[in-house]
Amino acid sequence: MNFLREFKYSAISMVSTMDGMFWTVLYPLILASLFFVIFSASFQFTEKNIPVGAAEKNPYNGIFEMTGILEVIPMEESEALDALRTKRIRAFIHDDLSLTLTESGIAQTVVKSVTDMILQTYALGVPIDPADFDTPYVESRNQKRNVEIILFYSLLAMVSIYSMFGGVFIPVRVQANISKLAVRIAAAPVKRFAFYLPGMLFYILFNLASNILYIGFVMFVLRIPLITDIPVSLLLLGYANMFGIVYGVCIGSVAAWEPQTKTMICVFSSLVLSFLSGMMGPGIKSGIDTYLPILQSINPLGMLTDNFYNVNVLQEYSRIPAFFMLYTVLIALCAAFAFWNSKEVQYDSL
Amino acid sequence: MVWMRKIFALVFLAFSFGLSILWFPPNGQSQTAFSETPLKLLIADKDDSDLSRQLTAYLASKHRITFMKETGSDEEVLRIIKRNISLGKAHAGLIIAPHLEQNLAEKKQGVISFKDDKNITGLYLDMQVQKFLLFAAALKKAEGTFQFDRLHTVLMLSSPVTAEPKKQYGSGIKYFFNFLGWIVFSVILNSIGSALFELNNQRIKMRNSIAPVSSIRFAAEHFAAQLTAVFFLLAVLITFAAVVYRNEIGAVPFFLYLLNTLVYTAVILSAVFTLNAVMKKGAVMGIVGSVLPMVLAFISGVIIEQDFLPNSVLTAAKGFPTYYFVCANEYTEITRQLDLKNIGMMLLFLLLYFTLGVYFTKLNRVQEKIEFAQN
């Protein structure tokens, strides 16, 4: 009965506060929507032909169009500079195949490779059968670049440890050197473990439910195929939630810190770790993977993001043991620290 | 501001500095010469013939290549290529199948290229491989041998390029000032806004009402305190920008950007005034303080340029001042002039927020008087 009562009170305290509901349930959905807004362009983006300027009577205009890469915008040389500066065209091709550009980039490089090819074909000095131009020596296979989805995995990793925000306040009710309520409970003939367990279980279940809501939102509303292997992903998510609650209890058990300070530590640690795991741009994650891989292997959110990506995009399972090893060590360390802080001591005031 | 807000403001500023350096690094020097952009390629040469080695040598002269010589099975090669392209670590992967020369003679496909079809880089790479093999086949047909020296000499030919010296200075600093639209909004709302919100506390109001200070003097000091805090925050941010982008300052209309920012900051102060008059709960203020600036930054073109945002999003963004701040910075970058139209729009928002703020403050006072009379 005690267990159910504590569970109920944990639920009431979470559901009745606007803060708890907003940050756990709504905030991830808002962030996911924002990510979608700015990256929807890249999800549906197909690079179009490169706009180039050329005189109407440029003898190579036919060849440019035939490449299927260039879109010729007829203009005089005098207009070219303005068009280049306003980015209406990426390059201006003169009648002798020389180019005028204002910047370097992949589009300009492609334009130059087309003009180079025309020059080189003439310079080769041997006849090429026109039919040979259509002979495909290269077999092309599509391999989707899927880097933007890391943002959504990273966000999921961040909110998967949001059970910590509930966990922070569990010691407040139990640990006698933190609050007056806890002093009274410490003096009462009840087992303290019975106070920890229901709260921890509730916050894990509540956060897990909000994580599933987030996944559903991303998959069915935003239509991004986030999860393809449901059982393994849920297993990872559940274990991350366990870490989140133990981490929260660990932070909450430090008597010297104010509740606001504890919440702030939770906020900033989750932000920084998710930032390093790619939530503010996949490039940062990629850079850390390349130059500082050790950091990613001890960053719990980086490890979780990697595993979500591996399991659901690449169908690779090789890093799952490393995930469980890291999380088990972290859970054990946090639990030991929380236990050390909350172990029974004789208070002078009691 | 109490110490928690000071710490928040400082940590947020430090975090924003870090982000802005990572996202918008200084441009360095102006561009005066054209250079081809190399692609990152993975190549597995399963043929290892003269022809395949010449092909990879040609590609190596253009791109950054990682050879997968030690990689064992085909499955492992495919796995690595797939992983690297998927994660954006490589633009494309090539597998040169065995018997390339024979395939070339029989006009069969001898090279498999993996890349994202959405990107033009893939087409570009295919075009280069195709060109090399086409030329090699033509030489072999005409001369009896591949004549690699001749082939490479031809492939070295390049169209002349005139790179007009377009100053690259300014983009980095423009993005920084756009980004400032987010930072300023967030810091002001979370620090000054929340501190002011606490003054709405009934107990503080009662203490103020019996204090020997006139309401006008209190309001004036109040406003001066806000201005001092904002001035300090802006000074820190602008000094930071001046140091990081010191190479660009001479070439950009720095003071015009500054003016845009000052107008925008005034609008935000006015918006904070309105929000304080409207909001009743501290929790809501906290949520609004975190979410509103971020949402506006996302939809107004701070994070990603307005050109890439859907029209529906931009239409929604037009209802808020951040959109016009970004537009004004854009205009300043291109024309090196002040964008009076968008600054005018920001001033209209200032007027609107101020009017709303005054209206709601008066409404609250009337409400308080009624409650006081009823009690």
PDB file of N, CA and C in Angstrom, chain B residues 34-81:
ATOM      1  N   PHE B  34      40.518  31.387 -57.571  1.00  0.00           N
ATOM      2  CA  PHE B  34      39.597  30.262 -57.538  1.00  0.00           C
ATOM      3  C   PHE B  34      40.360  28.974 -57.224  1.00  0.00           C
ATOM      4  N   SER B  35      39.782  28.138 -56.399  1.00  0.00           N
ATOM      5  CA  SER B  35      40.372  26.808 -56.198  1.00  0.00           C
ATOM      6  C   SER B  35      39.252  25.779 -56.216  1.00  0.00           C
ATOM      7  N   GLU B  36      39.543  24.643 -56.866  1.00  0.00           N
ATOM      8  CA  GLU B  36      38.518  23.605 -56.979  1.00  0.00           C
ATOM      9  C   GLU B  36      38.237  23.005 -55.606  1.00  0.00           C
ATOM     10  N   THR B  37      36.987  22.633 -55.389  1.00  0.00           N
ATOM     11  CA  THR B  37      36.622  22.043 -54.098  1.00  0.00           C
ATOM     12  C   THR B  37      36.808  20.534 -54.168  1.00  0.00           C
ATOM     13  N   PRO B  38      37.690  19.985 -53.350  1.00  0.00           N
ATOM     14  CA  PRO B  38      37.892  18.530 -53.391  1.00  0.00           C
ATOM     15  C   PRO B  38      36.771  17.788 -52.655  1.00  0.00           C
ATOM     16  N   LEU B  39      36.470  16.589 -53.130  1.00  0.00           N
ATOM     17  CA  LEU B  39      35.474  15.755 -52.446  1.00  0.00           C
ATOM     18  C   LEU B  39      36.198  14.742 -51.566  1.00  0.00           C
ATOM     19  N   LYS B  40      35.483  14.229 -50.588  1.00  0.00           N
ATOM     20  CA  LYS B  40      36.059  13.158 -49.752  1.00  0.00           C
ATOM     21  C   LYS B  40      35.559  11.825 -50.308  1.00  0.00           C
ATOM     22  N   LEU B  41      36.503  11.011 -50.777  1.00  0.00           N
ATOM     23  CA  LEU B  41      36.118   9.761 -51.440  1.00  0.00           C
ATOM     24  C   LEU B  41      36.718   8.547 -50.745  1.00  0.00           C
ATOM     25  N   LEU B  42      35.994   7.439 -50.834  1.00  0.00           N
ATOM     26  CA  LEU B  42      36.517   6.147 -50.385  1.00  0.00           C
ATOM     27  C   LEU B  42      36.657   5.294 -51.635  1.00  0.00           C
ATOM     28  N   ILE B  43      37.822   4.688 -51.832  1.00  0.00           N
ATOM     29  CA  ILE B  43      38.007   3.880 -53.045  1.00  0.00           C
ATOM     30  C   ILE B  43      38.513   2.490 -52.676  1.00  0.00           C
ATOM     31  N   ALA B  44      37.813   1.486 -53.189  1.00  0.00           N
ATOM     32  CA  ALA B  44      38.287   0.106 -53.054  1.00  0.00           C
ATOM     33  C   ALA B  44      38.663  -0.371 -54.449  1.00  0.00           C
ATOM     34  N   ASP B  45      39.943  -0.547 -54.684  1.00  0.00           N
ATOM     35  CA  ASP B  45      40.413  -0.962 -56.009  1.00  0.00           C
ATOM     36  C   ASP B  45      40.562  -2.477 -56.034  1.00  0.00           C
ATOM     37  N   LYS B  46      39.559  -3.159 -56.566  1.00  0.00           N
ATOM     38  CA  LYS B  46      39.576  -4.628 -56.602  1.00  0.00           C
ATOM     39  C   LYS B  46      40.289  -5.136 -57.854  1.00  0.00           C
ATOM     40  N   ASP B  47      40.643  -4.221 -58.744  1.00  0.00           N
ATOM     41  CA  ASP B  47      41.297  -4.608 -59.999  1.00  0.00           C
ATOM     42  C   ASP B  47      42.814  -4.525 -59.851  1.00  0.00           C
ATOM     43  N   ASP B  48      43.276  -3.437 -59.304  1.00  0.00           N
ATOM     44  CA  ASP B  48      44.698  -3.180 -59.073  1.00  0.00           C
ATOM     45  C   ASP B  48      45.528  -3.372 -60.351  1.00  0.00           C
ATOM     46  N   SER B  49      45.015  -2.888 -61.450  1.00  0.00           N
ATOM     47  CA  SER B  49      45.756  -2.937 -62.716  1.00  0.00           C
ATOM     48  C   SER B  49      46.360  -1.558 -62.973  1.00  0.00           C
ATOM     49  N   ASP B  50      47.130  -1.458 -64.062  1.00  0.00           N
ATOM     50  CA  ASP B  50      47.695  -0.161 -64.452  1.00  0.00           C
ATOM     51  C   ASP B  50      46.588   0.872 -64.652  1.00  0.00           C
ATOM     52  N   LEU B  51      45.545   0.425 -65.366  1.00  0.00           N
ATOM     53  CA  LEU B  51      44.446   1.337 -65.693  1.00  0.00           C
ATOM     54  C   LEU B  51      43.751   1.841 -64.420  1.00  0.00           C
ATOM     55  N   SER B  52      43.472   0.913 -63.499  1.00  0.00           N
ATOM     56  CA  SER B  52      42.770   1.329 -62.279  1.00  0.00           C
ATOM     57  C   SER B  52      43.661   2.231 -61.427  1.00  0.00           C
ATOM     58  N   ARG B  53      44.980   1.920 -61.404  1.00  0.00           N
ATOM     59  CA  ARG B  53      45.895   2.770 -60.621  1.00  0.00           C
ATOM     60  C   ARG B  53      45.978   4.183 -61.219  1.00  0.00           C
ATOM     61  N   GLN B  54      45.954   4.253 -62.573  1.00  0.00           N
ATOM     62  CA  GLN B  54      45.995   5.578 -63.219  1.00  0.00           C
ATOM     63  C   GLN B  54      44.709   6.358 -62.935  1.00  0.00           C
ATOM     64  N   LEU B  55      43.600   5.610 -62.932  1.00  0.00           N
ATOM     65  CA  LEU B  55      42.317   6.256 -62.637  1.00  0.00           C
ATOM     66  C   LEU B  55      42.327   6.830 -61.216  1.00  0.00           C
ATOM     67  N   THR B  56      42.795   6.023 -60.264  1.00  0.00           N
ATOM     68  CA  THR B  56      42.792   6.515 -58.875  1.00  0.00           C
ATOM     69  C   THR B  56      43.812   7.653 -58.703  1.00  0.00           C
ATOM     70  N   ALA B  57      44.917   7.580 -59.480  1.00  0.00           N
ATOM     71  CA  ALA B  57      45.906   8.671 -59.393  1.00  0.00           C
ATOM     72  C   ALA B  57      45.286   9.976 -59.893  1.00  0.00           C
ATOM     73  N   TYR B  58      44.502   9.876 -60.970  1.00  0.00           N
ATOM     74  CA  TYR B  58      43.836  11.070 -61.502  1.00  0.00           C
ATOM     75  C   TYR B  58      42.851  11.632 -60.473  1.00  0.00           C
ATOM     76  N   LEU B  59      42.062  10.733 -59.878  1.00  0.00           N
ATOM     77  CA  LEU B  59      41.081  11.193 -58.882  1.00  0.00           C
ATOM     78  C   LEU B  59      41.787  11.782 -57.656  1.00  0.00           C
ATOM     79  N   ALA B  60      42.948  11.181 -57.329  1.00  0.00           N
ATOM     80  CA  ALA B  60      43.694  11.689 -56.157  1.00  0.00           C
ATOM     81  C   ALA B  60      44.225  13.096 -56.398  1.00  0.00           C
ATOM     82  N   SER B  61      44.426  13.437 -57.690  1.00  0.00           N
ATOM     83  CA  SER B  61      44.914  14.791 -57.979  1.00  0.00           C
ATOM     84  C   SER B  61      43.806  15.832 -57.799  1.00  0.00           C
ATOM     85  N   LYS B  62      42.574  15.355 -57.706  1.00  0.00           N
ATOM     86  CA  LYS B  62      41.430  16.280 -57.586  1.00  0.00           C
ATOM     87  C   LYS B  62      40.771  16.238 -56.207  1.00  0.00           C
ATOM     88  N   HIS B  63      40.845  15.070 -55.568  1.00  0.00           N
ATOM     89  CA  HIS B  63      40.042  14.883 -54.346  1.00  0.00           C
ATOM     90  C   HIS B  63      40.877  14.326 -53.196  1.00  0.00           C
ATOM     91  N   ARG B  64      40.249  14.284 -52.022  1.00  0.00           N
ATOM     92  CA  ARG B  64      40.887  13.643 -50.864  1.00  0.00           C
ATOM     93  C   ARG B  64      40.382  12.203 -50.798  1.00  0.00           C
ATOM     94  N   ILE B  65      41.341  11.296 -50.961  1.00  0.00           N
ATOM     95  CA  ILE B  65      40.925   9.902 -51.107  1.00  0.00           C
ATOM     96  C   ILE B  65      41.413   9.045 -49.941  1.00  0.00           C
ATOM     97  N   THR B  66      40.539   8.164 -49.492  1.00  0.00           N
ATOM     98  CA  THR B  66      40.953   7.143 -48.526  1.00  0.00           C
ATOM     99  C   THR B  66      40.846   5.808 -49.255  1.00  0.00           C
ATOM    100  N   PHE B  67      42.002   5.131 -49.378  1.00  0.00           N
ATOM    101  CA  PHE B  67      41.995   3.829 -50.058  1.00  0.00           C
ATOM    102  C   PHE B  67      41.662   2.733 -49.056  1.00  0.00           C
ATOM    103  N   MET B  68      40.813   1.821 -49.496  1.00  0.00           N
ATOM    104  CA  MET B  68      40.436   0.724 -48.599  1.00  0.00           C
ATOM    105  C   MET B  68      41.173  -0.540 -49.031  1.00  0.00           C
ATOM    106  N   LYS B  69      42.509  -0.507 -48.881  1.00  0.00           N
ATOM    107  CA  LYS B  69      43.316  -1.638 -49.347  1.00  0.00           C
ATOM    108  C   LYS B  69      43.269  -2.799 -48.362  1.00  0.00           C
ATOM    109  N   GLU B  70      43.298  -2.454 -47.086  1.00  0.00           N
ATOM    110  CA  GLU B  70      43.366  -3.502 -46.066  1.00  0.00           C
ATOM    111  C   GLU B  70      41.989  -4.116 -45.798  1.00  0.00           C
ATOM    112  N   THR B  71      40.963  -3.408 -46.251  1.00  0.00           N
ATOM    113  CA  THR B  71      39.613  -3.877 -45.952  1.00  0.00           C
ATOM    114  C   THR B  71      39.356  -5.201 -46.637  1.00  0.00           C
ATOM    115  N   GLY B  72      38.851  -6.162 -45.850  1.00  0.00           N
ATOM    116  CA  GLY B  72      38.722  -7.528 -46.355  1.00  0.00           C
ATOM    117  C   GLY B  72      37.561  -7.754 -47.288  1.00  0.00           C
ATOM    118  N   SER B  73      36.488  -8.289 -46.736  1.00  0.00           N
ATOM    119  CA  SER B  73      35.383  -8.782 -47.563  1.00  0.00           C
ATOM    120  C   SER B  73      34.617  -7.638 -48.246  1.00  0.00           C
ATOM    121  N   ASP B  74      33.869  -8.020 -49.295  1.00  0.00           N
ATOM    122  CA  ASP B  74      33.039  -7.040 -50.004  1.00  0.00           C
ATOM    123  C   ASP B  74      31.996  -6.434 -49.067  1.00  0.00           C
ATOM    124  N   GLU B  75      31.483  -7.298 -48.157  1.00  0.00           N
ATOM    125  CA  GLU B  75      30.456  -6.818 -47.216  1.00  0.00           C
ATOM    126  C   GLU B  75      31.033  -5.710 -46.326  1.00  0.00           C
ATOM    127  N   GLU B  76      32.290  -5.930 -45.901  1.00  0.00           N
ATOM    128  CA  GLU B  76      32.932  -4.945 -45.023  1.00  0.00           C
ATOM    129  C   GLU B  76      33.147  -3.632 -45.782  1.00  0.00           C
ATOM    130  N   VAL B  77      33.576  -3.739 -47.057  1.00  0.00           N
ATOM    131  CA  VAL B  77      33.769  -2.542 -47.887  1.00  0.00           C
ATOM    132  C   VAL B  77      32.450  -1.784 -48.016  1.00  0.00           C
ATOM    133  N   LEU B  78      31.408  -2.525 -48.334  1.00  0.00           N
ATOM    134  CA  LEU B  78      30.088  -1.889 -48.494  1.00  0.00           C
ATOM    135  C   LEU B  78      29.627  -1.237 -47.203  1.00  0.00           C
ATOM    136  N   ARG B  79      29.862  -1.934 -46.093  1.00  0.00           N
ATOM    137  CA  ARG B  79      29.431  -1.416 -44.794  1.00  0.00           C
ATOM    138  C   ARG B  79      30.126  -0.077 -44.491  1.00  0.00           C
ATOM    139  N   ILE B  80      31.448  -0.048 -44.759  1.00  0.00           N
ATOM    140  CA  ILE B  80      32.208   1.177 -44.463  1.00  0.00           C
ATOM    141  C   ILE B  80      31.752   2.325 -45.369  1.00  0.00           C
ATOM    142  N   ILE B  81      31.569   2.028 -46.657  1.00  0.00           N
ATOM    143  CA  ILE B  81      31.129   3.077 -47.597  1.00  0.00           C
ATOM    144  C   ILE B  81      29.754   3.612 -47.178  1.00  0.00           C
TER     145      ILE B  81
END
